[in-house]
mmCIF file of C-alpha atoms in Angstrom:
data_model
loop_
_atom_site.group_PDB
_atom_site.id
_atom_site.type_symbol
_atom_site.label_atom_id
_atom_site.label_comp_id
_atom_site.label_asym_id
_atom_site.label_seq_id
_atom_site.Cartn_x
_atom_site.Cartn_y
_atom_site.Cartn_z
ATOM 1 C CA MET O 1 124.398 101.767 97.586
ATOM 2 C CA SER O 2 122.065 104.216 95.930
ATOM 3 C CA ARG O 3 119.496 103.064 93.439
ATOM 4 C CA LYS O 4 118.769 104.753 90.169
ATOM 5 C CA LYS O 5 115.305 106.195 89.749
ATOM 6 C CA ILE O 6 113.562 105.774 86.423
ATOM 7 C CA ASN O 7 111.589 108.696 85.130
ATOM 8 C CA ASP O 8 107.838 108.666 84.658
ATOM 9 C CA GLY O 9 108.107 108.628 80.867
ATOM 10 C CA LEU O 10 110.108 105.431 80.823
ATOM 11 C CA GLU O 11 107.840 103.819 83.419
ATOM 12 C CA GLY O 12 104.814 104.724 81.298
ATOM 13 C CA ARG O 13 106.447 103.212 78.248
ATOM 14 C CA ILE O 14 107.177 99.981 80.086
ATOM 15 C CA LEU O 15 103.595 99.868 81.366
ATOM 16 C CA ALA O 16 102.265 100.336 77.826
ATOM 17 C CA VAL O 17 104.353 97.443 76.520
ATOM 18 C CA LEU O 18 103.316 95.296 79.500
ATOM 19 C CA GLN O 19 99.676 95.880 78.597
ATOM 20 C CA LEU O 20 100.435 94.514 75.148
ATOM 21 C CA LYS O 21 101.404 91.210 76.872
ATOM 22 C CA TYR O 22 105.050 91.270 75.922
ATOM 23 C CA SER O 23 107.400 89.193 78.074
ATOM 24 C CA GLN O 24 110.094 90.833 80.150
ATOM 25 C CA PRO O 25 112.972 89.733 77.889
ATOM 26 C CA GLN O 26 111.085 91.049 74.864
ATOM 27 C CA ILE O 27 110.613 94.403 76.573
ATOM 28 C CA VAL O 28 114.323 94.602 77.367
ATOM 29 C CA LYS O 29 115.140 93.942 73.688
ATOM 30 C CA ILE O 30 112.619 96.531 72.463
ATOM 31 C CA LEU O 31 113.996 99.219 74.760
ATOM 32 C CA LYS O 32 117.588 98.257 73.955
ATOM 33 C CA LYS O 33 116.911 98.957 70.259
ATOM 34 C CA ASP O 34 115.858 102.468 71.261
ATOM 35 C CA GLY O 35 119.081 102.934 73.255
ATOM 36 C CA ILE O 36 117.561 102.431 76.708
ATOM 37 C CA ASN O 37 119.199 99.869 78.997
ATOM 38 C CA VAL O 38 116.742 98.432 81.512
ATOM 39 C CA SER O 39 117.075 95.203 83.454
ATOM 40 C CA GLN O 40 114.408 92.537 83.689
ATOM 41 C CA GLN O 41 114.375 93.149 87.452
ATOM 42 C CA THR O 42 113.341 96.760 86.888
ATOM 43 C CA ILE O 43 110.491 95.629 84.665
ATOM 44 C CA SER O 44 109.517 93.058 87.258
ATOM 45 C CA ASN O 45 109.440 95.725 89.966
ATOM 46 C CA ILE O 46 107.181 97.965 87.865
ATOM 47 C CA LYS O 47 104.917 95.025 87.094
ATOM 48 C CA ARG O 48 104.735 94.069 90.775
ATOM 49 C CA ASN O 49 103.932 97.647 91.775
ATOM 50 C CA ILE O 50 100.931 97.619 89.423
ATOM 51 C CA GLY O 51 99.567 94.592 91.250
ATOM 52 C CA LEU O 52 100.159 96.132 94.671
ATOM 53 C CA GLN O 53 98.338 99.321 93.645
ATOM 54 C CA ARG O 54 95.450 97.354 92.167
ATOM 55 C CA ASN O 55 95.147 95.244 95.341
ATOM 56 C CA SER O 56 95.214 98.298 97.591
ATOM 57 C CA VAL O 57 92.327 99.911 95.639
ATOM 58 C CA GLU O 58 90.284 96.708 95.932
ATOM 59 C CA LYS O 59 90.967 96.564 99.651
ATOM 60 C CA ILE O 60 89.834 100.159 100.064
ATOM 61 C CA LYS O 61 86.590 99.476 98.178
ATOM 62 C CA PHE O 62 85.990 96.344 100.262
ATOM 63 C CA SER O 63 86.531 98.168 103.538
ATOM 64 C CA GLN O 64 84.158 100.955 102.472
ATOM 65 C CA GLN O 65 81.345 98.413 101.851
ATOM 66 C CA ARG O 66 81.471 97.067 105.379
ATOM 67 C CA PRO O 67 78.677 98.224 107.691
#
């Protein structure tokens, strides 16, 4: 089964709404009004990827500080 890729514009829009502290169901409703169908799982994946990227940067900084 092939997965659909979301474009960078849509991902950026979801990230912007996530920063405004909207819940996942609220984001789905907002995007649905604009004619964009996105599942809560997609939003969850984007949200999780932000955390993974943030953690990887912190790990890199920590490893650079070691003697």
